[in-house]
Coordinates of C-alpha atoms in Angstrom, one line a residue:
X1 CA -49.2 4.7 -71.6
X2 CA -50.3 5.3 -67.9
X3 CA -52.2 8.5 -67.1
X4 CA -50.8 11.4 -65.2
X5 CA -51.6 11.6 -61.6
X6 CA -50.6 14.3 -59.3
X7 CA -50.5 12.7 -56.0
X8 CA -46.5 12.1 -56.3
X9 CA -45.9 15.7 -57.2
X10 CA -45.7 16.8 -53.1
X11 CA -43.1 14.2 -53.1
X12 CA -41.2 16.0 -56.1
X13 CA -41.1 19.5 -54.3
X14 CA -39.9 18.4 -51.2
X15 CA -37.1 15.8 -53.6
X16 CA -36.1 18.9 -55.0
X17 CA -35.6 21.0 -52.2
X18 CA -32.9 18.9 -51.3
X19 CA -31.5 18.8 -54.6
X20 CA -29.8 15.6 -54.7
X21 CA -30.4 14.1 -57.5
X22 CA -32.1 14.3 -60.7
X23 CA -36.1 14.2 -60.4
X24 CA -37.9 12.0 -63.3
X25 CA -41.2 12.0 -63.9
X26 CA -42.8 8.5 -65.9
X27 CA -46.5 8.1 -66.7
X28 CA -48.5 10.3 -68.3
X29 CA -46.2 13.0 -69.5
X30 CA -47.4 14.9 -72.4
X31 CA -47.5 18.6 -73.8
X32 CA -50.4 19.2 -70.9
X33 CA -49.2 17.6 -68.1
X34 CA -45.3 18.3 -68.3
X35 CA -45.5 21.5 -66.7
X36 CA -46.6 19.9 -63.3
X37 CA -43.7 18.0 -63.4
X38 CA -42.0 21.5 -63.9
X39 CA -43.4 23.4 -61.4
X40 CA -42.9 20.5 -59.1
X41 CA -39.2 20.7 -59.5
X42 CA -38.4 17.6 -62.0
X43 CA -35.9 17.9 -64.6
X44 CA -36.7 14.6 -66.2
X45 CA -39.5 13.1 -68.3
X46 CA -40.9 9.8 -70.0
X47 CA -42.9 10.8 -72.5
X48 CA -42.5 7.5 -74.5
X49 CA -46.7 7.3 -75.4
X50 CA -46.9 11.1 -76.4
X51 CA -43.7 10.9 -78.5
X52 CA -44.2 7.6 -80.4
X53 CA -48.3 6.9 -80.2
X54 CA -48.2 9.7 -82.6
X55 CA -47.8 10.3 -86.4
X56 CA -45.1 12.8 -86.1
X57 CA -42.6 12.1 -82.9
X58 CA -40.5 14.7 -83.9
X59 CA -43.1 17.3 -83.6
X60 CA -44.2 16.4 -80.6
X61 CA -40.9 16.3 -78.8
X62 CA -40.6 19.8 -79.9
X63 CA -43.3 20.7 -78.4
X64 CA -41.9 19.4 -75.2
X65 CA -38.8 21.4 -75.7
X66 CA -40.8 24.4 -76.2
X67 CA -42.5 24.4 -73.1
X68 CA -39.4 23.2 -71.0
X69 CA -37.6 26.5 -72.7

């Protein structure tokens, strides 16, 4: 998976603003980094890495539910 970077986030705020469309964000997402993407105004995620490069997807997909609660 890619890492997380930030610099697109300033882009995502002024995106949602507007609220066009549906904002995704791909690369890096995990239980640390989603909220970024939150706070930034995006509503979707790739998480593809954190979900499936781990022993128990399930668990951590909950995990992202939880914090998008």
């Amino acid at each position: 998976g890619q890492t997380f970077s930030q610099q697109p986030l300033d882009k995502v705020k002024q995106l949602a603003q507007e609220e066009l469309f549906p904002l995704e964000i791909d690369g890096g997402v995990n239980d640390d980094t989603i909220q970024h993407g939150l706070s930034a105004g995006a509503t979707r995620f790739v998480a593809t890495s954190f979900l499936f490069g781990s022993q128990d997807p399930a668990t951590q997909y909950q995990k992202l539910l939880k914090i998008q609660a």
